[in-house]
mmCIF file of C-alpha atoms and ligand atoms in Angstrom:
data_model
loop_
_atom_site.group_PDB
_atom_site.id
_atom_site.type_symbol
_atom_site.label_atom_id
_atom_site.label_comp_id
_atom_site.label_asym_id
_atom_site.label_seq_id
_atom_site.Cartn_x
_atom_site.Cartn_y
_atom_site.Cartn_z
ATOM 1 C CA UNK A 68 -53.138 23.543 -42.296
ATOM 2 C CA UNK A 69 -50.239 21.772 -43.084
ATOM 3 C CA UNK A 70 -48.372 20.875 -39.807
ATOM 4 C CA UNK A 71 -45.195 19.775 -41.125
ATOM 5 C CA UNK A 72 -45.188 23.373 -43.027
ATOM 6 C CA UNK A 73 -46.297 25.376 -40.056
ATOM 7 C CA UNK A 74 -43.995 23.945 -37.154
ATOM 8 C CA UNK A 75 -40.849 24.096 -39.435
ATOM 9 C CA UNK A 76 -38.581 26.539 -37.596
ATOM 10 C CA UNK A 77 -35.399 28.049 -38.521
ATOM 11 C CA UNK A 78 -31.774 27.930 -37.518
ATOM 12 C CA UNK A 79 -31.893 30.778 -34.964
ATOM 13 C CA UNK A 80 -34.829 29.122 -33.642
ATOM 14 C CA UNK A 81 -32.894 25.671 -33.443
ATOM 15 C CA UNK A 82 -30.045 27.214 -31.420
ATOM 16 C CA UNK A 83 -32.415 29.038 -28.876
ATOM 17 C CA UNK A 84 -34.282 25.880 -28.756
ATOM 18 C CA UNK A 85 -30.931 23.787 -27.713
ATOM 19 C CA UNK A 86 -29.851 26.584 -25.058
ATOM 20 C CA UNK A 87 -33.535 26.148 -23.690
ATOM 21 C CA UNK A 88 -32.840 22.742 -23.444
ATOM 22 C CA UNK A 89 -29.312 23.086 -22.076
ATOM 23 C CA UNK A 90 -30.857 25.360 -19.478
ATOM 24 C CA UNK A 91 -33.754 23.208 -18.544
ATOM 25 C CA UNK A 92 -30.936 20.317 -18.190
ATOM 26 C CA UNK A 93 -28.772 22.932 -15.612
ATOM 27 C CA UNK A 94 -31.704 23.261 -13.420
ATOM 28 C CA UNK A 95 -32.729 19.474 -13.850
ATOM 29 C CA UNK A 96 -29.183 17.891 -12.837
ATOM 30 C CA UNK A 97 -29.116 16.367 -9.587
ATOM 31 C CA UNK A 98 -26.711 18.326 -7.026
ATOM 32 C CA UNK A 99 -23.714 16.417 -6.206
ATOM 33 C CA UNK A 100 -24.204 13.593 -3.526
ATOM 34 C CA UNK A 101 -27.937 13.422 -4.209
ATOM 35 C CA UNK A 102 -29.196 10.019 -4.250
ATOM 36 C CA UNK A 103 -28.935 8.160 -7.716
ATOM 37 C CA UNK A 104 -32.088 8.138 -9.682
ATOM 38 C CA UNK A 105 -32.809 6.663 -13.088
ATOM 39 C CA UNK A 106 -36.337 7.657 -15.017
ATOM 40 C CA UNK A 107 -37.482 4.410 -17.493
ATOM 41 C CA UNK A 108 -39.560 5.614 -20.087
ATOM 42 C CA UNK A 109 -41.371 3.026 -22.100
ATOM 43 C CA UNK A 110 -42.291 3.984 -25.833
ATOM 44 C CA UNK A 111 -45.066 1.744 -26.611
ATOM 45 C CA UNK A 112 -48.301 1.281 -28.859
ATOM 46 C CA UNK A 113 -51.095 -1.078 -29.625
ATOM 47 C CA UNK A 114 -50.422 -1.106 -33.322
ATOM 48 C CA UNK A 115 -47.349 -2.265 -35.499
ATOM 49 C CA UNK A 116 -45.529 0.253 -37.797
ATOM 50 C CA UNK A 117 -46.905 3.465 -35.940
ATOM 51 C CA UNK A 118 -43.539 4.893 -35.355
ATOM 52 C CA UNK A 119 -42.361 3.885 -31.972
ATOM 53 C CA UNK A 120 -39.009 2.735 -32.816
ATOM 54 C CA UNK A 121 -38.160 5.869 -34.420
ATOM 55 C CA UNK A 122 -39.553 7.976 -31.749
ATOM 56 C CA UNK A 123 -37.505 5.790 -29.257
ATOM 57 C CA UNK A 124 -34.351 6.356 -31.311
ATOM 58 C CA UNK A 125 -34.769 9.908 -31.980
ATOM 59 C CA UNK A 126 -35.955 11.051 -28.803
ATOM 60 C CA UNK A 127 -33.180 9.189 -26.835
ATOM 61 C CA UNK A 128 -30.843 11.002 -29.241
ATOM 62 C CA UNK A 129 -32.153 14.377 -28.472
ATOM 63 C CA UNK A 130 -32.020 13.889 -24.792
ATOM 64 C CA UNK A 131 -28.451 12.597 -25.229
ATOM 65 C CA UNK A 132 -27.887 15.699 -27.238
ATOM 66 C CA UNK A 133 -29.432 17.975 -24.321
ATOM 67 C CA UNK A 134 -26.589 16.598 -22.047
ATOM 68 C CA UNK A 135 -28.985 13.689 -20.401
ATOM 69 C CA UNK A 136 -26.908 10.097 -19.839
ATOM 70 C CA UNK A 137 -29.298 8.067 -21.795
ATOM 71 C CA UNK A 138 -29.348 4.196 -22.017
ATOM 72 C CA UNK A 139 -31.583 2.934 -25.007
ATOM 73 C CA UNK A 140 -33.017 -0.380 -24.255
ATOM 74 C CA UNK A 141 -34.418 -2.684 -27.284
ATOM 75 C CA UNK A 142 -36.683 -4.528 -25.430
ATOM 76 C CA UNK A 143 -38.737 -5.644 -28.706
ATOM 77 C CA UNK A 144 -37.480 -9.077 -28.262
ATOM 78 C CA UNK A 145 -38.548 -10.557 -31.358
ATOM 79 C CA UNK A 146 -36.940 -8.375 -34.287
ATOM 80 C CA UNK A 147 -33.875 -6.298 -34.130
ATOM 81 C CA UNK A 148 -35.587 -2.733 -34.428
ATOM 82 C CA UNK A 149 -33.433 -0.143 -32.920
ATOM 83 C CA UNK A 150 -30.073 -1.082 -34.969
ATOM 84 C CA UNK A 151 -31.880 -0.699 -38.482
ATOM 85 C CA UNK A 152 -32.670 3.181 -37.216
ATOM 86 C CA UNK A 153 -29.674 3.873 -35.116
ATOM 87 C CA UNK A 154 -27.548 2.061 -37.999
ATOM 88 C CA UNK A 155 -25.573 0.442 -35.692
ATOM 89 C CA UNK A 156 -25.029 -3.537 -36.229
ATOM 90 C CA UNK A 157 -24.353 -5.170 -32.476
ATOM 91 C CA UNK A 158 -22.259 -8.075 -32.600
ATOM 92 C CA UNK A 159 -23.336 -9.113 -29.391
ATOM 93 C CA UNK A 160 -26.538 -8.680 -27.482
ATOM 94 C CA UNK A 161 -28.222 -9.482 -24.097
ATOM 95 C CA UNK A 162 -28.441 -13.114 -25.661
ATOM 96 C CA UNK A 163 -24.916 -13.484 -25.216
ATOM 97 C CA UNK A 164 -24.707 -12.065 -21.111
ATOM 98 C CA UNK A 165 -27.409 -14.731 -20.596
ATOM 99 C CA UNK A 166 -25.104 -17.517 -22.221
ATOM 100 C CA UNK A 167 -22.393 -16.101 -20.038
ATOM 101 C CA UNK A 168 -20.463 -15.428 -23.577
ATOM 102 C CA UNK A 169 -20.110 -11.979 -22.636
ATOM 103 C CA UNK A 170 -20.701 -9.088 -19.786
ATOM 104 C CA UNK A 171 -23.088 -6.917 -19.478
ATOM 105 C CA UNK A 172 -20.755 -3.890 -20.420
ATOM 106 C CA UNK A 173 -19.536 -5.528 -23.439
ATOM 107 C CA UNK A 174 -23.109 -5.424 -24.966
ATOM 108 C CA UNK A 175 -23.618 -1.577 -24.140
ATOM 109 C CA UNK A 176 -22.975 0.157 -27.085
ATOM 110 C CA UNK A 177 -22.170 4.183 -27.677
ATOM 111 C CA UNK A 178 -23.851 6.185 -30.261
ATOM 112 C CA UNK A 179 -24.068 9.631 -31.452
ATOM 113 C CA UNK A 180 -24.053 12.181 -28.467
ATOM 114 C CA UNK A 181 -22.930 9.553 -26.487
ATOM 115 C CA UNK A 182 -26.186 7.763 -26.344
ATOM 116 C CA UNK A 183 -25.944 4.028 -25.078
ATOM 117 C CA UNK A 184 -27.557 1.500 -26.637
ATOM 118 C CA UNK A 185 -28.354 -2.306 -25.216
ATOM 119 C CA UNK A 186 -29.850 -4.507 -27.685
ATOM 120 C CA UNK A 187 -31.959 -6.971 -25.830
ATOM 121 C CA UNK A 188 -32.085 -9.815 -28.276
ATOM 122 C CA UNK A 189 -34.431 -12.311 -27.052
ATOM 123 C CA UNK A 190 -32.220 -12.764 -23.695
ATOM 124 C CA UNK A 191 -34.611 -11.036 -21.386
ATOM 125 C CA UNK A 192 -37.217 -13.348 -21.511
ATOM 126 C CA UNK A 193 -34.759 -16.346 -20.695
ATOM 127 C CA UNK A 194 -34.081 -14.779 -17.215
ATOM 128 C CA UNK A 195 -37.446 -15.804 -16.152
ATOM 129 C CA UNK A 196 -36.551 -19.610 -16.113
ATOM 130 C CA UNK A 197 -32.779 -18.868 -14.773
ATOM 131 C CA UNK A 198 -31.449 -19.822 -11.790
ATOM 132 C CA UNK A 199 -30.962 -17.558 -8.860
ATOM 133 C CA UNK A 200 -27.512 -17.222 -8.908
ATOM 134 C CA UNK A 201 -27.827 -16.306 -12.278
ATOM 135 C CA UNK A 202 -30.426 -13.537 -11.529
ATOM 136 C CA UNK A 203 -28.402 -11.956 -8.955
ATOM 137 C CA UNK A 204 -25.454 -11.645 -11.316
ATOM 138 C CA UNK A 205 -27.333 -9.952 -13.927
ATOM 139 C CA UNK A 206 -29.368 -7.700 -11.379
ATOM 140 C CA UNK A 207 -26.238 -6.487 -9.933
ATOM 141 C CA UNK A 208 -25.006 -5.329 -13.424
ATOM 142 C CA UNK A 209 -28.005 -3.911 -14.410
ATOM 143 C CA UNK A 210 -28.678 -1.843 -11.563
ATOM 144 C CA UNK A 211 -24.930 -0.649 -12.098
ATOM 145 C CA UNK A 212 -26.644 0.589 -15.370
ATOM 146 C CA UNK A 213 -29.245 1.848 -13.706
ATOM 147 C CA UNK A 214 -26.708 4.334 -11.571
ATOM 148 C CA UNK A 215 -24.897 5.076 -14.519
ATOM 149 C CA UNK A 216 -27.511 6.639 -16.620
ATOM 150 C CA UNK A 217 -30.361 9.147 -15.905
ATOM 151 C CA UNK A 218 -32.937 7.852 -18.131
ATOM 152 C CA UNK A 219 -33.438 4.356 -20.054
ATOM 153 C CA UNK A 220 -35.560 4.581 -22.879
ATOM 154 C CA UNK A 221 -37.244 1.271 -23.909
ATOM 155 C CA UNK A 222 -38.474 0.462 -27.018
ATOM 156 C CA UNK A 223 -41.122 -2.197 -27.367
ATOM 157 C CA UNK A 224 -42.971 -4.030 -29.583
ATOM 158 C CA UNK A 225 -46.481 -3.533 -30.613
ATOM 159 C CA UNK A 226 -49.432 -5.326 -28.861
ATOM 160 C CA UNK A 227 -50.348 -6.561 -25.757
ATOM 161 C CA UNK A 228 -48.382 -9.754 -25.424
ATOM 162 C CA UNK A 229 -47.487 -10.614 -21.720
ATOM 163 C CA UNK A 230 -43.994 -9.902 -22.036
ATOM 164 C CA UNK A 231 -44.603 -6.700 -23.442
ATOM 165 C CA UNK A 232 -46.926 -5.473 -20.831
ATOM 166 C CA UNK A 233 -44.451 -6.593 -18.369
ATOM 167 C CA UNK A 234 -41.777 -4.102 -19.474
ATOM 168 C CA UNK A 235 -44.230 -1.546 -19.870
ATOM 169 C CA UNK A 236 -45.925 -1.693 -16.790
ATOM 170 C CA UNK A 237 -42.720 -1.599 -14.421
ATOM 171 C CA UNK A 238 -41.725 1.728 -16.395
ATOM 172 C CA UNK A 239 -42.108 5.459 -14.476
ATOM 173 C CA UNK A 240 -43.242 7.097 -17.661
ATOM 174 C CA UNK A 241 -45.092 5.348 -20.526
ATOM 175 C CA UNK A 242 -45.388 6.854 -24.056
ATOM 176 C CA UNK A 243 -48.472 5.683 -25.990
ATOM 177 C CA UNK A 244 -47.571 6.320 -29.860
ATOM 178 C CA UNK A 245 -50.398 6.306 -32.074
ATOM 179 C CA UNK A 246 -51.221 7.975 -35.423
ATOM 180 C CA UNK A 247 -54.568 9.842 -35.974
ATOM 181 C CA UNK A 248 -55.890 6.541 -37.819
ATOM 182 C CA UNK A 249 -58.786 5.078 -36.166
ATOM 183 C CA UNK A 250 -57.549 1.412 -36.522
ATOM 184 C CA UNK A 251 -54.376 2.936 -34.676
ATOM 185 C CA UNK A 252 -56.416 4.385 -31.861
ATOM 186 C CA UNK A 253 -58.535 1.640 -31.141
ATOM 187 C CA UNK A 254 -55.350 -0.723 -30.490
ATOM 188 C CA UNK A 255 -53.918 1.924 -28.472
ATOM 189 C CA UNK A 256 -57.244 1.993 -26.399
ATOM 190 C CA UNK A 257 -56.911 -1.801 -26.153
ATOM 191 C CA UNK A 258 -53.479 -1.606 -25.128
ATOM 192 C CA UNK A 259 -54.549 1.234 -21.908
ATOM 193 C CA UNK A 260 -56.832 -1.399 -21.144
ATOM 194 C CA UNK A 261 -54.853 -4.327 -20.614
ATOM 195 C CA UNK A 262 -51.909 -2.239 -19.006
ATOM 196 C CA UNK A 263 -54.726 -1.076 -16.816
ATOM 197 C CA UNK A 264 -55.366 -4.464 -15.620
ATOM 198 C CA UNK A 265 -52.363 -4.221 -13.596
ATOM 199 C CA UNK A 266 -51.240 -0.694 -13.070
ATOM 200 C CA UNK A 267 -48.238 -0.297 -11.408
ATOM 201 C CA UNK A 268 -47.006 3.617 -11.175
ATOM 202 C CA UNK A 269 -46.470 4.848 -14.568
ATOM 203 C CA UNK A 270 -47.466 8.134 -15.650
ATOM 204 C CA UNK A 271 -49.159 7.918 -19.003
ATOM 205 C CA UNK A 272 -48.766 10.291 -22.041
ATOM 206 C CA UNK A 273 -49.976 10.141 -25.542
ATOM 207 C CA UNK A 274 -47.630 10.949 -28.493
ATOM 208 C CA UNK A 275 -49.449 11.516 -31.674
ATOM 209 C CA UNK A 276 -47.164 10.530 -34.712
ATOM 210 C CA UNK A 277 -47.685 11.084 -38.798
ATOM 211 C CA UNK A 278 -49.624 14.004 -38.328
ATOM 212 C CA UNK A 279 -51.080 15.957 -41.500
ATOM 213 C CA UNK A 280 -53.177 18.564 -40.070
ATOM 214 C CA UNK A 281 -52.831 20.366 -36.472
ATOM 215 C CA UNK A 282 -56.193 19.878 -35.772
ATOM 216 C CA UNK A 283 -55.575 16.060 -35.720
ATOM 217 C CA UNK A 284 -53.856 16.159 -32.526
ATOM 218 C CA UNK A 285 -56.124 17.560 -30.038
ATOM 219 C CA UNK A 286 -58.901 15.434 -31.554
ATOM 220 C CA UNK A 287 -56.714 12.150 -31.429
ATOM 221 C CA UNK A 288 -56.034 13.331 -27.885
ATOM 222 C CA UNK A 289 -59.297 14.179 -26.577
ATOM 223 C CA UNK A 290 -61.301 11.156 -28.157
ATOM 224 C CA UNK A 291 -58.582 8.422 -26.750
ATOM 225 C CA UNK A 292 -58.182 10.206 -23.453
ATOM 226 C CA UNK A 293 -62.027 10.546 -22.809
ATOM 227 C CA UNK A 294 -62.195 6.564 -23.535
ATOM 228 C CA UNK A 295 -59.071 5.666 -21.193
ATOM 229 C CA UNK A 296 -60.409 7.755 -18.308
ATOM 230 C CA UNK A 297 -64.136 6.499 -18.693
ATOM 231 C CA UNK A 298 -63.366 2.795 -19.351
ATOM 232 C CA UNK A 299 -59.885 2.014 -17.634
ATOM 233 C CA UNK A 300 -59.837 4.822 -14.943
ATOM 234 C CA UNK A 301 -56.263 6.040 -16.681
ATOM 235 C CA UNK A 302 -55.294 9.589 -16.803
ATOM 236 C CA UNK A 303 -53.737 10.168 -20.419
ATOM 237 C CA UNK A 304 -51.525 13.454 -21.081
ATOM 238 C CA UNK A 305 -50.745 14.488 -24.235
ATOM 239 C CA UNK A 306 -46.730 14.620 -24.539
ATOM 240 C CA UNK A 307 -46.689 15.915 -27.951
ATOM 241 C CA UNK A 308 -47.118 15.550 -31.873
ATOM 242 C CA UNK A 309 -44.919 14.969 -34.992
ATOM 243 C CA UNK A 310 -45.739 15.588 -38.227
ATOM 244 C CA UNK A 311 -45.507 13.154 -41.274
ATOM 245 C CA UNK A 312 -42.523 14.053 -42.577
ATOM 246 C CA UNK A 313 -40.668 12.585 -45.601
ATOM 247 C CA UNK A 314 -37.195 13.305 -44.043
ATOM 248 C CA UNK A 315 -38.321 10.361 -41.627
ATOM 249 C CA UNK A 316 -38.925 8.023 -44.336
ATOM 250 C CA UNK A 317 -35.333 9.080 -45.841
ATOM 251 C CA UNK A 318 -33.638 8.716 -42.489
ATOM 252 C CA UNK A 319 -34.948 4.859 -42.032
ATOM 253 C CA UNK A 320 -33.715 4.110 -45.696
ATOM 254 C CA UNK A 321 -30.239 5.649 -44.953
ATOM 255 C CA UNK A 322 -30.089 4.116 -41.394
ATOM 256 C CA UNK A 323 -29.453 7.416 -40.110
ATOM 257 C CA UNK A 324 -31.343 8.925 -37.447
ATOM 258 C CA UNK A 325 -33.593 11.627 -38.568
ATOM 259 C CA UNK A 326 -31.980 13.896 -35.527
ATOM 260 C CA UNK A 327 -28.824 13.454 -37.346
ATOM 261 C CA UNK A 328 -29.801 13.100 -41.235
ATOM 262 C CA UNK A 329 -32.112 16.087 -40.977
ATOM 263 C CA UNK A 330 -31.371 17.964 -37.732
ATOM 264 C CA UNK A 331 -33.795 20.703 -39.327
ATOM 265 C CA UNK A 332 -36.355 18.827 -40.496
ATOM 266 C CA UNK A 333 -39.999 19.442 -39.002
ATOM 267 C CA UNK A 334 -39.597 15.866 -37.378
ATOM 268 C CA UNK A 335 -36.124 16.723 -35.560
ATOM 269 C CA UNK A 336 -37.479 19.903 -34.299
ATOM 270 C CA UNK A 337 -40.433 18.311 -32.920
ATOM 271 C CA UNK A 338 -38.450 15.748 -31.203
ATOM 272 C CA UNK A 339 -36.256 18.207 -29.647
ATOM 273 C CA UNK A 340 -39.139 20.091 -28.243
ATOM 274 C CA UNK A 341 -40.578 17.216 -26.795
ATOM 275 C CA UNK A 342 -37.206 16.127 -25.270
ATOM 276 C CA UNK A 343 -36.782 19.395 -23.724
ATOM 277 C CA UNK A 344 -40.486 19.346 -22.197
ATOM 278 C CA UNK A 345 -39.499 16.091 -20.635
ATOM 279 C CA UNK A 346 -36.309 17.194 -19.272
ATOM 280 C CA UNK A 347 -38.224 20.218 -17.578
ATOM 281 C CA UNK A 348 -40.704 18.461 -15.477
ATOM 282 C CA UNK A 349 -40.264 17.437 -12.169
ATOM 283 C CA UNK A 350 -38.135 14.267 -12.662
ATOM 284 C CA UNK A 351 -36.459 14.220 -9.322
ATOM 285 C CA UNK A 352 -39.644 14.437 -7.519
ATOM 286 C CA UNK A 353 -40.669 11.296 -8.311
ATOM 287 C CA UNK A 354 -40.801 9.584 -5.126
ATOM 288 C CA UNK A 355 -40.325 5.776 -6.046
ATOM 289 C CA UNK A 356 -37.302 6.690 -8.986
ATOM 290 C CA UNK A 357 -35.055 5.168 -6.002
ATOM 291 C CA UNK A 358 -35.599 1.677 -6.653
ATOM 292 C CA UNK A 359 -34.847 -0.555 -9.113
ATOM 293 C CA UNK A 360 -36.937 -0.896 -13.028
ATOM 294 C CA UNK A 361 -35.014 -4.121 -13.450
ATOM 295 C CA UNK A 362 -35.747 -5.454 -10.050
ATOM 296 C CA UNK A 363 -39.372 -4.620 -10.551
ATOM 297 C CA UNK A 364 -39.436 -6.351 -13.984
ATOM 298 C CA UNK A 365 -37.578 -9.387 -12.782
ATOM 299 C CA UNK A 366 -40.214 -9.610 -9.845
ATOM 300 C CA UNK A 367 -43.120 -9.617 -12.312
ATOM 301 C CA UNK A 368 -41.586 -12.219 -14.285
ATOM 302 C CA UNK A 369 -41.283 -14.775 -11.723
HETATM 303 N N1 LIG B 1790 -43.117 11.096 -38.519
HETATM 304 C C1 LIG B 1790 -43.022 10.397 -39.561
HETATM 305 N N2 LIG B 1790 -43.137 10.759 -40.757
HETATM 306 C C2 LIG B 1790 -43.095 9.954 -41.737
HETATM 307 N N3 LIG B 1790 -42.750 8.230 -41.974
HETATM 308 C C3 LIG B 1790 -42.718 7.898 -40.464
HETATM 309 C C4 LIG B 1790 -42.967 8.732 -39.502
HETATM 310 N N4 LIG B 1790 -42.784 7.849 -38.168
HETATM 311 C C5 LIG B 1790 -42.410 6.813 -38.845
HETATM 312 N N5 LIG B 1790 -42.528 6.960 -40.211
HETATM 313 C C6 LIG B 1790 -42.371 5.634 -40.976
HETATM 314 O O1 LIG B 1790 -42.952 4.424 -40.477
HETATM 315 C C7 LIG B 1790 -42.265 3.203 -40.428
HETATM 316 C C8 LIG B 1790 -42.369 2.484 -39.153
HETATM 317 O O2 LIG B 1790 -41.965 3.253 -38.079
HETATM 318 P P1 LIG B 1790 -41.267 2.562 -36.988
HETATM 319 O O3 LIG B 1790 -40.225 1.203 -37.379
HETATM 320 O O4 LIG B 1790 -40.496 3.268 -36.205
HETATM 321 O O5 LIG B 1790 -42.349 1.726 -36.325
HETATM 322 P P2 LIG B 1790 -42.552 0.752 -35.172
HETATM 323 O O6 LIG B 1790 -44.161 1.346 -34.125
HETATM 324 O O7 LIG B 1790 -41.484 0.659 -34.338
HETATM 325 O O8 LIG B 1790 -43.051 -0.704 -35.925
HETATM 326 P P3 LIG B 1790 -42.944 -2.077 -35.282
HETATM 327 O O9 LIG B 1790 -44.445 -2.189 -34.627
HETATM 328 O O10 LIG B 1790 -42.838 -2.999 -36.509
HETATM 329 O O11 LIG B 1790 -41.925 -2.072 -34.060
HETATM 330 C C9 LIG B 1790 -40.776 3.848 -40.696
HETATM 331 O O12 LIG B 1790 -39.912 3.044 -41.697
HETATM 332 C C10 LIG B 1790 -40.888 5.178 -41.201
HETATM 333 O O13 LIG B 1790 -40.795 4.966 -42.528
HETATM 334 MG MG1 LIG B 1791 -40.394 -1.151 -33.717
#
């Protein structure tokens, strides 16, 4: 069965999906005056090129489209990734904030649907060696960002380098992206093992990308979830799947996210569904959501 074809939904269905997402949002929005909480979702995966950046960008856009206040943080410290997919070339990054050449608010850019984008540059790693005053200054600004957003989505580098693991381990939610290919699954398992060495708090879910046949989704999830539970004790849920969709490749070439360049494409429809399910779950029952992601991250770095 061709998943790309079977999962296509028409304009009417797209509208009802959007209104469903809108209703979920209304249910989900915190009552006025209640405690502020920001959920941090790390998009990661063991292998390079499995689609992490595309998913981080388009999921962020779908969440913003549904009305959430979303900050997309490019935490792939080596390569500028998100800006290529999002089509925003930021003149300043977190590096400039670290060098005191800019304030944090100057490096938060606004994209489609009011999505905010923070390019990490290589700056965050430098904080590990910064003085206390510097840390206090930046942490205050980063906490303000957490207060101003419902969700922070992190795009991370592939692999199991320490600085990647720390970003992921401090998150509330971890989305492991893998294709159904055995090499990608092995790398995803390697990442789960490395993460489990110092598990903090997160909920782990799999997103299967570049699916060609619908039955690949269950098979991929079953085999990875069984191995994860048996060898690392990690429970791995299934967040969803995206078909291999030529609209994604075309979008990357045009530097316009697929959610905008091809909103009715199978991949864009699935991304909206996944965003809807994200917004629908028990977000504000997270008992630890009141503390700061960036504070946790910094204490892990020092
Ligand atoms: N669902 C999809 N259908 C078709 N092509 C896809 C899909 N998802 C990703 N791709 C293709 O895979 C390429 C790599 O995607 P992306 O850059 O998002 O991966 P990544 O995991 O972030 O890579 P890296 O590890 O280098 O950061 C993209 O250029 C895109 O063309
Ligand atoms: Mg990437």
